[in-house]
Short mmCIF file of C-alpha atoms in Angstrom, two decimals:
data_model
loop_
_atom_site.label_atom_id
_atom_site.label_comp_id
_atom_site.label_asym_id
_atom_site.label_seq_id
_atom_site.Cartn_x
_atom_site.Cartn_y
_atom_site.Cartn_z
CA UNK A 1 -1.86 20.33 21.12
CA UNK A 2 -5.35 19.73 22.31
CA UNK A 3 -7.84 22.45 22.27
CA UNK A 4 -11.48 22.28 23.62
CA UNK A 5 -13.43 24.21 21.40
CA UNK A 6 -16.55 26.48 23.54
CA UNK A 7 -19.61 24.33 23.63
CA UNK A 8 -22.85 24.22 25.62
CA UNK A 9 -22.48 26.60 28.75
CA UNK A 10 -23.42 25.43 32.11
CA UNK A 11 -22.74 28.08 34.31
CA UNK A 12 -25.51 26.99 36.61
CA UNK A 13 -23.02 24.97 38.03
CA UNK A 14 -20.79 28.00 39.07
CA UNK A 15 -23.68 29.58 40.38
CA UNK A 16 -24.38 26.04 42.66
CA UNK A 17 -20.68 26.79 43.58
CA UNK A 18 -20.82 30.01 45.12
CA UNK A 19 -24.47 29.10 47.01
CA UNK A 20 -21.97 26.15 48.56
CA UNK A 21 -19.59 28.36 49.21
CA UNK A 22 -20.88 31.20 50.78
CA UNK A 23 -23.27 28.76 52.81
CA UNK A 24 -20.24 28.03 54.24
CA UNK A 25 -18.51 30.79 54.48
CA UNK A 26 -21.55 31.94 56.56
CA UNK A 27 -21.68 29.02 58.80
CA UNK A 28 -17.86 29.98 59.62
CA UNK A 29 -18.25 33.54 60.48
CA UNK A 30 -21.84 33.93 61.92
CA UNK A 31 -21.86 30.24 63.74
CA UNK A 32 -18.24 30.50 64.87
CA UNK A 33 -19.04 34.29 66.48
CA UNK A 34 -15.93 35.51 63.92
CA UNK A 35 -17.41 38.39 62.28
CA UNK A 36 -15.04 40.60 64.50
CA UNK A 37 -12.33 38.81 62.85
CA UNK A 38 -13.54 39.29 59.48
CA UNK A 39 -14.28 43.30 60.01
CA UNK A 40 -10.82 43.65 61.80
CA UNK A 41 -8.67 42.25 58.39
CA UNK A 42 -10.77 44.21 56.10
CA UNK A 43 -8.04 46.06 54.20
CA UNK A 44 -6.97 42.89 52.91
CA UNK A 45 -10.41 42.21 51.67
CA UNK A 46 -10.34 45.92 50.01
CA UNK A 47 -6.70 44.78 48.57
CA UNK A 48 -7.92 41.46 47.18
CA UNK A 49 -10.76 43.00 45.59
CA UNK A 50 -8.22 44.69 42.85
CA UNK A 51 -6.50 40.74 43.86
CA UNK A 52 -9.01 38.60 42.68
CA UNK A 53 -9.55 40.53 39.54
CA UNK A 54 -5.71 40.16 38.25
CA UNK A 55 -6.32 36.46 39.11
CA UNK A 56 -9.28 36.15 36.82
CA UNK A 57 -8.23 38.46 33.87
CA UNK A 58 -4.20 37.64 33.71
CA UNK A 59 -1.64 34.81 34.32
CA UNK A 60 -1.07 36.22 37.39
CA UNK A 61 -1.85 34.81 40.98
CA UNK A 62 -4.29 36.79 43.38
CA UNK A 63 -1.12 36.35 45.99
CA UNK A 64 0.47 38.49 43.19
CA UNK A 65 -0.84 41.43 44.83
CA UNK A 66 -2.03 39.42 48.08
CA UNK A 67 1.83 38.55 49.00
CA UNK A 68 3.16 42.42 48.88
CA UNK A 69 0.32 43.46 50.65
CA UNK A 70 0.76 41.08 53.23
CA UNK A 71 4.73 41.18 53.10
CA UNK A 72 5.49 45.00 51.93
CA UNK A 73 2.59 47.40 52.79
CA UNK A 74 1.51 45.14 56.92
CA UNK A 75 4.98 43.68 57.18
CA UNK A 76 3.95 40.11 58.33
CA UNK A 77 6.33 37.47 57.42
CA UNK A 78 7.24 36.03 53.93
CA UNK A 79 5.76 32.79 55.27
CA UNK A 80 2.49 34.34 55.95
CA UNK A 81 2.20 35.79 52.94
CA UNK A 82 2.77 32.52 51.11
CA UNK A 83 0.64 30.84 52.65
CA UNK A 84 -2.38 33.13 52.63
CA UNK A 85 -1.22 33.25 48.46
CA UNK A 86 -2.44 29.56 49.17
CA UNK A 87 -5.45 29.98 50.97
CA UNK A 88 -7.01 32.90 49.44
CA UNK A 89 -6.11 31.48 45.80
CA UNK A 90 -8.25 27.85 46.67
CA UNK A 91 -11.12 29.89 46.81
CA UNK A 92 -11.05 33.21 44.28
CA UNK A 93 -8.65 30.91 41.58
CA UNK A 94 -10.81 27.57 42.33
CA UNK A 95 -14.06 30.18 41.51
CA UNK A 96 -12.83 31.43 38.60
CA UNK A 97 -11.31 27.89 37.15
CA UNK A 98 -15.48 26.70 37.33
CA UNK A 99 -16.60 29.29 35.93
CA UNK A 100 -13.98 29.31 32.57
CA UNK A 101 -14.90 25.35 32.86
CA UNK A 102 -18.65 25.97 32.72
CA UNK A 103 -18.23 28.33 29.72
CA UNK A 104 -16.23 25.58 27.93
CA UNK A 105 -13.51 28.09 27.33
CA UNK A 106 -10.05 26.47 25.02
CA UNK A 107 -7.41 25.02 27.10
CA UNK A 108 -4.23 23.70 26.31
CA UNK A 109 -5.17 20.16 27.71
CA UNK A 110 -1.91 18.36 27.85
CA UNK A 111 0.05 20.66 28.74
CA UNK A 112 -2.18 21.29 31.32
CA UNK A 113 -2.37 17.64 32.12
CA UNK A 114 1.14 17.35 32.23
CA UNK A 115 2.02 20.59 34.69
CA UNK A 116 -0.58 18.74 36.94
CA UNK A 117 1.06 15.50 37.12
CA UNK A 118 4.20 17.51 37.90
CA UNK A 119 3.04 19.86 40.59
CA UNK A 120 1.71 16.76 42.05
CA UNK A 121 5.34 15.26 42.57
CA UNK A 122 7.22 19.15 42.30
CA UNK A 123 5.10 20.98 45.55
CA UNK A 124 5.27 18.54 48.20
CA UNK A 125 9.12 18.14 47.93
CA UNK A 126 9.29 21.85 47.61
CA UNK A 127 7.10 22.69 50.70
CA UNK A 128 9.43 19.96 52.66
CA UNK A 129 12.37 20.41 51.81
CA UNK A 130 13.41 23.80 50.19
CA UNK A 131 11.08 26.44 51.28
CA UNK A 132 12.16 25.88 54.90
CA UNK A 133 15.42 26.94 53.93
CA UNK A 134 14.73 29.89 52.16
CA UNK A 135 15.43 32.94 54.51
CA UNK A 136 12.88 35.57 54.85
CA UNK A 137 14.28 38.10 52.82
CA UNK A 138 15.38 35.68 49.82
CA UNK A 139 11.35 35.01 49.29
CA UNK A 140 10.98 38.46 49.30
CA UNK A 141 13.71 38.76 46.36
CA UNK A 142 12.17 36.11 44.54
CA UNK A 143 9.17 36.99 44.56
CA UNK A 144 10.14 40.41 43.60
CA UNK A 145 12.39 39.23 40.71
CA UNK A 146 10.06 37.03 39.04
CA UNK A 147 7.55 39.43 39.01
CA UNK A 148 9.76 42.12 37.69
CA UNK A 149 11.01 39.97 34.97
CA UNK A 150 7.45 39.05 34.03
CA UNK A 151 6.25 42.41 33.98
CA UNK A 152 9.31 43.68 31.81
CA UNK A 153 8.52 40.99 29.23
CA UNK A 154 5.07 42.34 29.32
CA UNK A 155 6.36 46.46 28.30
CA UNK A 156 8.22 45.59 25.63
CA UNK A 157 6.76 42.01 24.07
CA UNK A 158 3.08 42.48 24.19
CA UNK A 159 2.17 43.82 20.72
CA UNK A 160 3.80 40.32 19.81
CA UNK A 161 2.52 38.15 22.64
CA UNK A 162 -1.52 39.57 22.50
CA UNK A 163 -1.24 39.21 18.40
CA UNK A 164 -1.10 35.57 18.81
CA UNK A 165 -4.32 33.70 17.13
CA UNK A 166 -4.92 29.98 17.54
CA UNK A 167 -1.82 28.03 18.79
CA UNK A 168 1.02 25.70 17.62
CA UNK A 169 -0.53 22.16 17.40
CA UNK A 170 2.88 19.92 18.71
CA UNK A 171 2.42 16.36 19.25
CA UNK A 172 0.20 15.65 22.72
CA UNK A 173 2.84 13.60 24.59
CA UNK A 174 5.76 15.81 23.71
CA UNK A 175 3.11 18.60 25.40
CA UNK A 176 2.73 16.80 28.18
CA UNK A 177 6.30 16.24 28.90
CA UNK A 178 6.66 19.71 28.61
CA UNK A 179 4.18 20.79 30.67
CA UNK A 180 5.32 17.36 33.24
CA UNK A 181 8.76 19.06 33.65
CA UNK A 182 7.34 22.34 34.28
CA UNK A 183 5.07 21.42 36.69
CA UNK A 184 7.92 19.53 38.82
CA UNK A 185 10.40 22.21 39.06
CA UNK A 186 8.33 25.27 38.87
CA UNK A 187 6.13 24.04 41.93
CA UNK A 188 9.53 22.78 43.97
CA UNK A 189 11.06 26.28 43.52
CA UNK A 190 8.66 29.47 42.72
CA UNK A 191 5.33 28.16 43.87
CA UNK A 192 6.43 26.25 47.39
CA UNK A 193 8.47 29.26 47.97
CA UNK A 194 5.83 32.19 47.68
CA UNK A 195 2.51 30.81 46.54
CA UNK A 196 1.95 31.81 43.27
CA UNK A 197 4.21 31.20 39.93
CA UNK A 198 3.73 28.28 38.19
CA UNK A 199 0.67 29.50 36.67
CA UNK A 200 3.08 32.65 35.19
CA UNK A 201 5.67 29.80 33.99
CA UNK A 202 2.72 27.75 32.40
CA UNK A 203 1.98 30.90 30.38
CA UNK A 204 5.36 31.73 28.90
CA UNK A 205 5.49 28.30 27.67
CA UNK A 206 2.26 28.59 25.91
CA UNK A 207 2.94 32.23 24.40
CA UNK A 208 6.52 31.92 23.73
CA UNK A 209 6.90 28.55 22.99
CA UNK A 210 3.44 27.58 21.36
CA UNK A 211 2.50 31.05 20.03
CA UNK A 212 -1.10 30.33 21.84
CA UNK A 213 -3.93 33.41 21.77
CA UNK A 214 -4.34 34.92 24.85
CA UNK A 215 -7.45 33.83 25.18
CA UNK A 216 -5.94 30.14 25.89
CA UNK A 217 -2.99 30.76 27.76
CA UNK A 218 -4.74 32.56 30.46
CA UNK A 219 -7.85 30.31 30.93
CA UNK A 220 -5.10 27.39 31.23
CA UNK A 221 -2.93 29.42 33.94
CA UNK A 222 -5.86 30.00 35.96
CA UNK A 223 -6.51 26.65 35.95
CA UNK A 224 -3.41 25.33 37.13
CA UNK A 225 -2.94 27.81 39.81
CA UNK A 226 -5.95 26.80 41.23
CA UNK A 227 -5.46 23.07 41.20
CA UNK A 228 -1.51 24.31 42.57
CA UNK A 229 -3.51 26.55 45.40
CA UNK A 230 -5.49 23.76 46.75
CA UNK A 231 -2.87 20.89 46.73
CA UNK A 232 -0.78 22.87 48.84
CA UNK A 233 -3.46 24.28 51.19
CA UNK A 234 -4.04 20.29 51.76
CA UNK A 235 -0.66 19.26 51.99
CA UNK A 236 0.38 22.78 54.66
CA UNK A 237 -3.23 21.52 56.82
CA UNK A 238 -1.96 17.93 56.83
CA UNK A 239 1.61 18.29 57.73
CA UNK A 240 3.26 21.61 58.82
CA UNK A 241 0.15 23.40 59.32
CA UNK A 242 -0.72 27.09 58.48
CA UNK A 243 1.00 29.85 59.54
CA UNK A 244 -1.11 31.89 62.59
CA UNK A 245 -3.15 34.80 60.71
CA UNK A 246 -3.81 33.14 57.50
CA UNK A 247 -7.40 32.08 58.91
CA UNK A 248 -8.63 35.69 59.81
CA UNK A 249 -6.89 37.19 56.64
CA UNK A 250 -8.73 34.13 54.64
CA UNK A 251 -12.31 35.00 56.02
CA UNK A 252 -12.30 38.46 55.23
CA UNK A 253 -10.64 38.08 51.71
CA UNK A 254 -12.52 34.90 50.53
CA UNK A 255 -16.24 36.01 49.66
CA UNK A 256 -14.50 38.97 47.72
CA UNK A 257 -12.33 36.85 45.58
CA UNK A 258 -14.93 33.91 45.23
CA UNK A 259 -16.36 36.89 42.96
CA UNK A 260 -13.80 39.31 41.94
CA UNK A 261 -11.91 36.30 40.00
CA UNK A 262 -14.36 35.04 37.81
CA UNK A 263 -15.42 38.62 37.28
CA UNK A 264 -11.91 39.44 36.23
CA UNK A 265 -12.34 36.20 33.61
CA UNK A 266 -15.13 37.53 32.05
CA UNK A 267 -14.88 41.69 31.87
CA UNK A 268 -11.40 40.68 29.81
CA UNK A 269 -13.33 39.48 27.15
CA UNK A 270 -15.02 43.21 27.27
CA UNK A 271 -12.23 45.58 27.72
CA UNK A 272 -9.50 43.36 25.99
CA UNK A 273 -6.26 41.27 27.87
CA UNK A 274 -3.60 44.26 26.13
CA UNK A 275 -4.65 46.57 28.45
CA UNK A 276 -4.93 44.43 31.25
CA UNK A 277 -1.40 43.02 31.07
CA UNK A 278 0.09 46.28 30.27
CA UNK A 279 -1.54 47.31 33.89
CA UNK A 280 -0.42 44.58 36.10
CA UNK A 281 3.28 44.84 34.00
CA UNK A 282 3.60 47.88 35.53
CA UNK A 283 2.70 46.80 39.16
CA UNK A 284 4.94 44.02 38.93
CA UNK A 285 8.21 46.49 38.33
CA UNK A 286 6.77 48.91 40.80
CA UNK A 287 6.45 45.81 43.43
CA UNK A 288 10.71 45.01 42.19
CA UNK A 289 10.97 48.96 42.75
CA UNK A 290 9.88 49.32 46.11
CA UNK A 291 11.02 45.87 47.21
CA UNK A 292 14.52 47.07 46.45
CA UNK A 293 14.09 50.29 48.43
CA UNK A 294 12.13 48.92 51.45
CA UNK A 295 14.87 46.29 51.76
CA UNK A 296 17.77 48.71 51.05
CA UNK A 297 19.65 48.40 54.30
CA UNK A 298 19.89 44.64 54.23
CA UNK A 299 20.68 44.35 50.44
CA UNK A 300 23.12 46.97 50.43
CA UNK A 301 24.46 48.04 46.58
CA UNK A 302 25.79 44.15 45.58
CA UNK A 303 22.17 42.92 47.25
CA UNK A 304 20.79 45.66 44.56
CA UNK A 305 23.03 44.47 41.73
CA UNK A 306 22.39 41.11 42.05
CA UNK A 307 18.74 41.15 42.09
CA UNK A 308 18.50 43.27 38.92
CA UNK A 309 21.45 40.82 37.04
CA UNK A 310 18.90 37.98 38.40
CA UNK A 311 15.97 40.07 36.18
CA UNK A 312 18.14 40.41 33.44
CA UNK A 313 18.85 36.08 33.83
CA UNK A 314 15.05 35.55 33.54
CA UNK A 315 14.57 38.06 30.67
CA UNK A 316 17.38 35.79 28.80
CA UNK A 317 15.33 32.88 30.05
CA UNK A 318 12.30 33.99 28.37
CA UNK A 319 14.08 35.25 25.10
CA UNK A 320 15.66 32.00 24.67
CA UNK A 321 12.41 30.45 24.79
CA UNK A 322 11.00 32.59 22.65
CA UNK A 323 13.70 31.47 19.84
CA UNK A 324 12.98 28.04 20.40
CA UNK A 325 9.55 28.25 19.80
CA UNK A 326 9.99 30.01 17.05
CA UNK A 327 12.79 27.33 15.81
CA UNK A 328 9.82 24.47 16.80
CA UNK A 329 6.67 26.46 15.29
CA UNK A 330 8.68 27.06 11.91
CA UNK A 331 9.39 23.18 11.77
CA UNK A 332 6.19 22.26 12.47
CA UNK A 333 4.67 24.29 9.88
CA UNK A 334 7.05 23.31 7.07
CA UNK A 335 5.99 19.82 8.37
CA UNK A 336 2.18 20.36 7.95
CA UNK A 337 2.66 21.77 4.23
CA UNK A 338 4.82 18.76 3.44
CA UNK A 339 2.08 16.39 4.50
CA UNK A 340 -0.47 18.59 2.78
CA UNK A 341 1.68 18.16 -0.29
CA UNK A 342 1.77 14.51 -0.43
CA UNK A 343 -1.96 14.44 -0.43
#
């Protein structure tokens, strides 16, 4: 697998960034006469302050606290929430995605490459033709679910996951198919349907599968949540069109998280991922928790059952890929020491 190795920094191209941005952001608020918009949806801005960190510093979203905020705490709709996930992402995820760029951080190139190509083809059809058929209170659940799953993983794997060093070199097109097939489903199904996601699935393949270091599965999960973010914020403006409060939310959260997430990327490397993930792990079974009791009426006790079994489905998911990769990263090795034998 392809690794860039740090280089040369250039972060005076993030900084050119944020001078765009916020010249914009500016022109917006103060030229538009919205400022009473933005001061009106400040506790989302509060919210994605905490947000926008998680986004920079973990595989997770900034919709990963963004959408329960929304969805949970205000009680706007599951659309909303997803796309505001969208909106709010383009900017903090985008932000932090130049600024890991600039410092020439290690990515997991074809993989990456290949999850591109594939949320290319995997988000439109998603956006189009399943998310409008996913009730309310099912995006909810899956939202919920994945997150739980994710988080569970996190409690009782991490001593394994944040030990990894380096990663499993595969070969580059078998990456890419990998990270092609990814891409495809994981933006038709998780990310059309709430926002975030595929950045979280891009992850487990890279510590489960590749044994990579924390240091480059999270860089490369940023990066393709970002690229995920803004494809669909074109596609929703060009087609279907956002849902109405996105805007207002957007203004007010946007100049925090155009900070907070490559703030989040860099205070890691100070304070250490472990910690971190542990963290968010347990907001993401507190989010399941309170999903579950917030929603009690309408999922009744099977409703309840069937969303933890549906945990316990993605917790085999994850162990099964676990035991392939270490099936494939034992083969590989005793492949490496053969060739270093014949030499």
């Amino acid at each position: 697998m392809s690794i860039q190795a740090p280089r040369k920094q250039h972060l005076w191209i993030w900084f050119l960034w944020l001078f765009g941005f916020y010249a914009v952001w500016s022109w917006l608020v103060f030229g538009h006469d919205r400022w009473e918009a933005v001061t009106e949806h400040w506790p989302i801005a509060l919210s994605m302050a905490m947000g926008s960190y998680v986004a920079g510093s973990t595989p997770m979203g900034g919709g990963t606290v963004g959408f329960p905020i929304l969805v949970l705490l205000f009680g706007l709709s599951p659309a909303l929430g997803r796309d505001f996930s969208f909106a709010v992402q383009s900017i903090g995820m985008t932000s932090a995605s130049i600024f890991i760029l600039c410092r020439r951080q290690p990515l997991a190139w074809s993989m990456l490459k290949g999850a591109m190509v594939g949320t290319v083809i995997g988000l439109p059809a998603g956006i189009f033709w399943i998310a409008p058929h996913i009730p309310g209170l099912w995006i909810k659940l899956v939202f919920a679910v994945v997150w739980a799953s994710f988080g569970v993983l996190h409690l009782y794997r991490i001593g394994e996951i944040a030990s990894h060093d380096g990663m499993t070199e595969f070969d580059e097109r078998w990456d890419f198919r990998v990270g092609l097939a990814m891409g495809v489903f994981s933006a038709a199904t998780v990310a059309a349907v709430t926002g975030v996601g595929i950045d979280m699935v891009l992850y487990a393949l890279l510590v489960l599968l590749c044994r990579a270091d924390l240091k480059i599965a999270i860089p490369t999960s940023v990066l393709i949540m970002a690229f995920t973010s803004v494809l669909g914020i074109v596609i929703k403006n060009l087609t279907t069109g956002m849902q109405p409060g996105v805007y207002e939310n957007w203004l007010a959260a946007a100049p925090v998280v155009a900070l907070g997430a490559p703030l989040g990327a860099f205070m890691v490397d100070l304070i250490g991922r472990k910690p971190t993930l542990l963290f968010v792990a347990v907001l993401c079974v507190g989010q399941f928790i309170w999903t579950c009791y917030t929603e009690r009426t309408a999922l009744g006790l099977g409703g309840f059952a069937a969303s933890v079994a549906a945990v316990g489905v993605f917790l085999l998911g994850f162990e099964k890929l676990r035991s392939w990769g270490a099936v494939l990263v034992g083969e590989r090795q005793a492949f490496l020491a053969a060739e270093k034998g014949k030499k």
